[in-house]
C-alpha cells in the first residue's frame, strides 16, 4: 500500500500537494500486483499456472475459468489486468472469448495473452485478429511467462511485428478477411486515414519499429508514435498486432508484395 502523505517524511511546505499526490499515485500503481485470470479447460494446466505465478512478487491470480464463457463472466466481475487464455476450450472457445473481452468497453483495462502449443497457428492468428495482445507458448519458462504478463499488463503488444507479419502472411492469402473482427468496416476505416497514416501503417505491417519508420521517412520517432496512436484510434485497434492484421486483410498490404 502507498505510504500516507502524513508519514512520507515530506512537509507540506517542501513540495507541491499536486506533485505529492501524483507521486503517491504512481507509487501505489507500481506496488499494486498484476491481477491475472487463467482460462484453460485442463485442471492441471490451470493449477500449474497458479502455482508458478503465485511464487512471484507482483503477480496475483484472481480467478480460474474452465471455458471461454466463464472467462468472460469472470473478467467482467473481477476486472483482471491480464487474462491467460487457452484457445481450444469447450462451449465458448478462446477466440470468441477474446473478442468478447476486447470489445467490451468496461474491460478496456483488461488484456488477453493467448496460450498456445504452436507459435505459427491459425487459431493464434484468429485470436490476435480478435484483439489478443500476444501469445505465449504453454511450455515457456516461468520467468518468460511472468515477463510476458507484465509486458501485456502495461498495454504493450507482446508479439514482435515481424512475427505478426509471418503469421498474417501464412494465413491471410488463403482466407482473406476471415480474422477481421469488423469485416468491411476496417476497409472503410482504412480509407479514412491520411496519406501519411497509410504510409506509416504500411511500414508497421512490414514489421518496422517506430525508430526504423522514422529513419525511413526522415521524421522523429515521437512523430511516428503520434501517427501510430491516431491510426489505432481510427481503426479501433488495441495494438500494433491488430494494425498488421487490418493492413493485410483490408488489402492495403499484399503478402505477395513483400
Short mmCIF file of C-alpha atoms in Angstrom, two decimals:
data_model
loop_
_atom_site.label_atom_id
_atom_site.label_comp_id
_atom_site.label_asym_id
_atom_site.label_seq_id
_atom_site.Cartn_x
_atom_site.Cartn_y
_atom_site.Cartn_z
CA UNK A 1 0.00 0.00 0.00
CA UNK A 2 1.11 3.56 -0.62
CA UNK A 3 2.57 5.48 2.30
CA UNK A 4 0.11 8.13 3.58
CA UNK A 5 1.21 11.68 2.96
CA UNK A 6 1.45 12.35 6.68
CA UNK A 7 4.04 9.56 7.02
CA UNK A 8 6.07 10.34 3.93
CA UNK A 9 8.60 12.45 5.76
CA UNK A 10 7.95 15.45 3.50
CA UNK A 11 6.42 18.58 4.97
CA UNK A 12 3.55 20.26 3.11
CA UNK A 13 5.79 23.25 2.54
CA UNK A 14 8.52 21.16 0.90
CA UNK A 15 6.54 20.04 -2.11
CA UNK A 16 3.53 20.97 -4.18
CA UNK A 17 0.48 18.98 -2.95
CA UNK A 18 -0.49 18.05 -6.50
CA UNK A 19 3.00 16.73 -7.19
CA UNK A 20 2.95 14.73 -3.96
CA UNK A 21 -0.42 13.21 -4.84
CA UNK A 22 0.82 12.26 -8.29
CA UNK A 23 3.96 10.68 -6.86
CA UNK A 24 1.93 8.71 -4.32
CA UNK A 25 -0.46 7.58 -7.04
CA UNK A 26 2.44 6.36 -9.16
CA UNK A 27 3.96 4.57 -6.19
CA UNK A 28 0.66 2.83 -5.47
CA UNK A 29 0.36 1.78 -9.10
CA UNK A 30 3.92 0.46 -9.09
CA UNK A 31 3.25 -1.60 -5.97
CA UNK A 32 -0.13 -2.99 -7.00
CA UNK A 33 0.24 -6.56 -8.24
CA UNK A 34 -0.80 -7.51 -11.77
CA UNK A 35 -4.14 -9.29 -11.42
CA UNK A 36 -4.34 -12.39 -13.62
CA UNK A 37 -7.23 -14.63 -14.67
CA UNK A 38 -6.26 -18.08 -16.00
CA UNK A 39 -8.60 -19.66 -18.57
CA UNK A 40 -7.93 -23.27 -19.59
CA UNK A 41 -10.15 -26.35 -19.71
CA UNK A 42 -7.47 -28.58 -18.15
CA UNK A 43 -7.37 -28.55 -14.36
CA UNK A 44 -3.67 -29.42 -14.23
CA UNK A 45 -2.74 -26.56 -16.56
CA UNK A 46 -4.70 -24.03 -14.51
CA UNK A 47 -3.30 -25.23 -11.21
CA UNK A 48 0.19 -25.28 -12.70
CA UNK A 49 -0.04 -21.66 -13.82
CA UNK A 50 -1.48 -20.64 -10.45
CA UNK A 51 1.37 -22.34 -8.61
CA UNK A 52 4.01 -20.76 -10.85
CA UNK A 53 2.56 -17.27 -10.84
CA UNK A 54 1.84 -17.23 -7.10
CA UNK A 55 5.54 -17.76 -6.41
CA UNK A 56 6.39 -14.38 -7.98
CA UNK A 57 6.07 -11.00 -6.33
CA UNK A 58 3.90 -8.59 -8.25
CA UNK A 59 1.51 -11.23 -9.63
CA UNK A 60 -1.88 -12.15 -8.17
CA UNK A 61 -4.04 -14.91 -9.66
CA UNK A 62 -7.58 -13.68 -9.02
CA UNK A 63 -9.52 -16.46 -10.72
CA UNK A 64 -9.66 -19.53 -12.95
CA UNK A 65 -12.03 -20.33 -15.81
CA UNK A 66 -12.75 -23.71 -17.43
CA UNK A 67 -14.03 -22.32 -20.74
CA UNK A 68 -14.35 -19.09 -22.68
CA UNK A 69 -17.82 -18.27 -21.42
CA UNK A 70 -16.71 -18.49 -17.83
CA UNK A 71 -13.60 -16.44 -18.68
CA UNK A 72 -15.77 -13.60 -19.99
CA UNK A 73 -18.05 -13.73 -16.93
CA UNK A 74 -15.14 -13.71 -14.50
CA UNK A 75 -13.38 -10.94 -16.42
CA UNK A 76 -16.50 -8.77 -16.14
CA UNK A 77 -16.76 -9.47 -12.41
CA UNK A 78 -13.08 -9.46 -11.39
CA UNK A 79 -11.66 -6.91 -13.88
CA UNK A 80 -8.22 -8.58 -14.15
CA UNK A 81 -5.30 -6.82 -15.80
CA UNK A 82 -4.42 -9.88 -17.88
CA UNK A 83 -6.31 -12.98 -18.99
CA UNK A 84 -4.17 -16.00 -19.85
CA UNK A 85 -6.46 -17.52 -22.48
CA UNK A 86 -6.28 -21.03 -23.89
CA UNK A 87 -7.62 -21.17 -27.45
CA UNK A 88 -9.10 -24.65 -27.64
CA UNK A 89 -11.78 -24.85 -24.96
CA UNK A 90 -15.28 -26.40 -24.97
CA UNK A 91 -18.52 -24.47 -25.37
CA UNK A 92 -17.04 -20.99 -25.91
CA UNK A 93 -13.53 -21.10 -27.37
CA UNK A 94 -10.71 -18.71 -26.56
CA UNK A 95 -11.06 -16.76 -29.80
CA UNK A 96 -14.70 -15.83 -29.20
CA UNK A 97 -13.97 -15.12 -25.54
CA UNK A 98 -11.06 -12.86 -26.53
CA UNK A 99 -13.31 -10.93 -28.90
CA UNK A 100 -15.98 -10.53 -26.21
CA UNK A 101 -13.44 -9.20 -23.72
CA UNK A 102 -11.55 -6.84 -26.01
CA UNK A 103 -14.76 -5.38 -27.49
CA UNK A 104 -16.27 -4.68 -24.06
CA UNK A 105 -15.74 -1.00 -23.11
CA UNK A 106 -15.95 -1.94 -19.43
CA UNK A 107 -12.91 -4.19 -19.89
CA UNK A 108 -10.68 -1.69 -21.66
CA UNK A 109 -8.06 -2.21 -18.95
CA UNK A 110 -8.03 -6.00 -19.42
CA UNK A 111 -5.56 -7.51 -21.90
CA UNK A 112 -5.58 -11.04 -23.30
CA UNK A 113 -2.48 -13.20 -23.57
CA UNK A 114 -3.15 -16.33 -25.62
CA UNK A 115 -1.82 -19.71 -24.54
CA UNK A 116 -0.80 -21.99 -27.38
CA UNK A 117 1.24 -25.06 -28.25
CA UNK A 118 2.48 -23.84 -31.64
CA UNK A 119 3.69 -20.35 -32.50
CA UNK A 120 2.56 -20.36 -36.14
CA UNK A 121 -1.02 -21.47 -35.65
CA UNK A 122 -4.19 -20.50 -37.49
CA UNK A 123 -6.03 -20.21 -34.19
CA UNK A 124 -3.34 -17.92 -32.80
CA UNK A 125 -3.77 -15.69 -35.84
CA UNK A 126 -7.54 -15.53 -35.30
CA UNK A 127 -7.07 -14.72 -31.60
CA UNK A 128 -4.67 -11.88 -32.41
CA UNK A 129 -7.13 -10.58 -35.00
CA UNK A 130 -9.80 -10.74 -32.29
CA UNK A 131 -7.76 -8.42 -30.08
CA UNK A 132 -5.30 -10.53 -28.11
CA UNK A 133 -2.12 -8.62 -27.22
CA UNK A 134 0.16 -11.55 -27.91
CA UNK A 135 0.67 -15.26 -27.47
CA UNK A 136 2.63 -17.42 -25.08
CA UNK A 137 3.79 -20.98 -25.58
CA UNK A 138 2.49 -23.23 -22.82
CA UNK A 139 5.96 -24.68 -22.21
CA UNK A 140 7.58 -21.26 -21.77
CA UNK A 141 9.97 -20.79 -18.86
CA UNK A 142 8.37 -19.31 -15.71
CA UNK A 143 10.45 -16.12 -15.92
CA UNK A 144 9.35 -15.63 -19.53
CA UNK A 145 5.70 -16.14 -18.56
CA UNK A 146 5.92 -13.51 -15.84
CA UNK A 147 7.76 -11.07 -18.10
CA UNK A 148 5.09 -11.57 -20.79
CA UNK A 149 2.32 -10.86 -18.28
CA UNK A 150 3.99 -7.61 -17.19
CA UNK A 151 4.50 -6.51 -20.80
CA UNK A 152 0.87 -7.10 -21.70
CA UNK A 153 -0.37 -5.53 -18.45
CA UNK A 154 1.41 -2.30 -19.42
CA UNK A 155 -0.69 -2.21 -22.58
CA UNK A 156 2.14 -3.24 -24.90
CA UNK A 157 1.81 -5.92 -27.57
CA UNK A 158 3.97 -8.90 -26.70
CA UNK A 159 4.29 -10.22 -30.24
CA UNK A 160 7.03 -8.73 -32.39
CA UNK A 161 5.81 -7.05 -35.61
CA UNK A 162 7.98 -9.35 -37.73
CA UNK A 163 6.42 -12.44 -36.11
CA UNK A 164 2.95 -10.98 -36.60
CA UNK A 165 3.75 -10.40 -40.25
CA UNK A 166 4.81 -14.03 -40.64
CA UNK A 167 1.55 -15.19 -39.07
CA UNK A 168 -0.53 -12.96 -41.32
CA UNK A 169 1.29 -13.96 -44.47
CA UNK A 170 0.84 -17.63 -43.56
CA UNK A 171 -2.94 -17.41 -43.33
CA UNK A 172 -4.35 -14.25 -44.90
CA UNK A 173 -3.81 -15.25 -48.54
CA UNK A 174 -5.81 -18.46 -48.18
CA UNK A 175 -8.74 -16.89 -46.33
CA UNK A 176 -8.84 -13.11 -46.74
CA UNK A 177 -10.63 -11.13 -44.05
CA UNK A 178 -11.51 -14.28 -42.09
CA UNK A 179 -10.00 -12.99 -38.89
CA UNK A 180 -11.14 -9.38 -39.24
CA UNK A 181 -13.29 -8.54 -36.22
CA UNK A 182 -15.26 -5.90 -38.13
CA UNK A 183 -15.08 -7.14 -41.70
CA UNK A 184 -15.61 -4.44 -44.30
CA UNK A 185 -15.75 -1.75 -41.60
CA UNK A 186 -11.98 -1.99 -41.31
CA UNK A 187 -11.57 -1.32 -45.02
CA UNK A 188 -13.83 1.70 -44.63
CA UNK A 189 -11.65 2.90 -41.76
CA UNK A 190 -8.51 2.46 -43.85
CA UNK A 191 -9.98 4.92 -46.34
CA UNK A 192 -10.33 7.49 -43.55
CA UNK A 193 -6.57 7.54 -42.98
CA UNK A 194 -4.46 10.34 -44.38
CA UNK A 195 -1.80 9.56 -46.98
CA UNK A 196 0.91 9.79 -44.31
CA UNK A 197 -1.04 7.49 -41.97
CA UNK A 198 -1.47 4.90 -44.71
CA UNK A 199 2.23 5.14 -45.45
CA UNK A 200 3.12 4.56 -41.82
CA UNK A 201 0.60 1.73 -41.46
CA UNK A 202 2.16 0.00 -44.46
CA UNK A 203 5.57 0.16 -42.80
CA UNK A 204 4.15 -1.09 -39.50
CA UNK A 205 2.64 -4.05 -41.38
CA UNK A 206 6.03 -4.84 -42.89
CA UNK A 207 7.48 -5.24 -39.41
CA UNK A 208 9.32 -1.95 -38.94
CA UNK A 209 9.71 -0.40 -35.48
CA UNK A 210 8.95 3.26 -34.80
CA UNK A 211 12.65 4.08 -34.98
CA UNK A 212 13.03 2.30 -38.33
CA UNK A 213 9.97 4.06 -39.71
CA UNK A 214 11.36 7.40 -38.53
CA UNK A 215 14.64 6.73 -40.33
CA UNK A 216 12.84 5.65 -43.49
CA UNK A 217 10.56 8.72 -43.61
CA UNK A 218 13.10 11.17 -42.13
CA UNK A 219 10.85 12.18 -39.25
CA UNK A 220 11.23 11.82 -35.48
CA UNK A 221 10.25 8.64 -33.61
CA UNK A 222 7.91 10.79 -31.49
CA UNK A 223 6.07 11.88 -34.65
CA UNK A 224 5.77 8.25 -35.74
CA UNK A 225 4.41 7.31 -32.30
CA UNK A 226 1.78 10.05 -32.58
CA UNK A 227 0.72 8.86 -36.03
CA UNK A 228 0.53 5.24 -34.85
CA UNK A 229 -1.67 6.25 -31.92
CA UNK A 230 -4.01 8.12 -34.27
CA UNK A 231 -4.15 5.16 -36.64
CA UNK A 232 -5.04 2.84 -33.75
CA UNK A 233 -7.84 5.19 -32.77
CA UNK A 234 -9.27 5.37 -36.28
CA UNK A 235 -9.08 1.60 -36.78
CA UNK A 236 -10.23 0.82 -33.23
CA UNK A 237 -7.13 -1.35 -32.82
CA UNK A 238 -5.81 -2.49 -29.45
CA UNK A 239 -2.17 -2.61 -30.51
CA UNK A 240 0.29 -2.98 -33.40
CA UNK A 241 -0.63 -6.64 -33.89
CA UNK A 242 -4.16 -5.64 -34.86
CA UNK A 243 -2.79 -2.90 -37.10
CA UNK A 244 -0.84 -5.52 -39.05
CA UNK A 245 -3.94 -7.67 -39.42
CA UNK A 246 -6.00 -4.71 -40.62
CA UNK A 247 -3.36 -3.65 -43.13
CA UNK A 248 -3.20 -7.09 -44.75
CA UNK A 249 -6.84 -8.06 -44.56
CA UNK A 250 -8.04 -4.71 -45.90
CA UNK A 251 -5.78 -5.11 -48.92
CA UNK A 252 -3.57 -2.13 -48.07
CA UNK A 253 -0.62 -4.53 -47.98
CA UNK A 254 -0.38 -7.71 -50.03
CA UNK A 255 1.63 -10.75 -48.87
CA UNK A 256 2.90 -11.18 -52.42
CA UNK A 257 4.20 -7.61 -52.44
CA UNK A 258 6.68 -8.36 -49.67
#
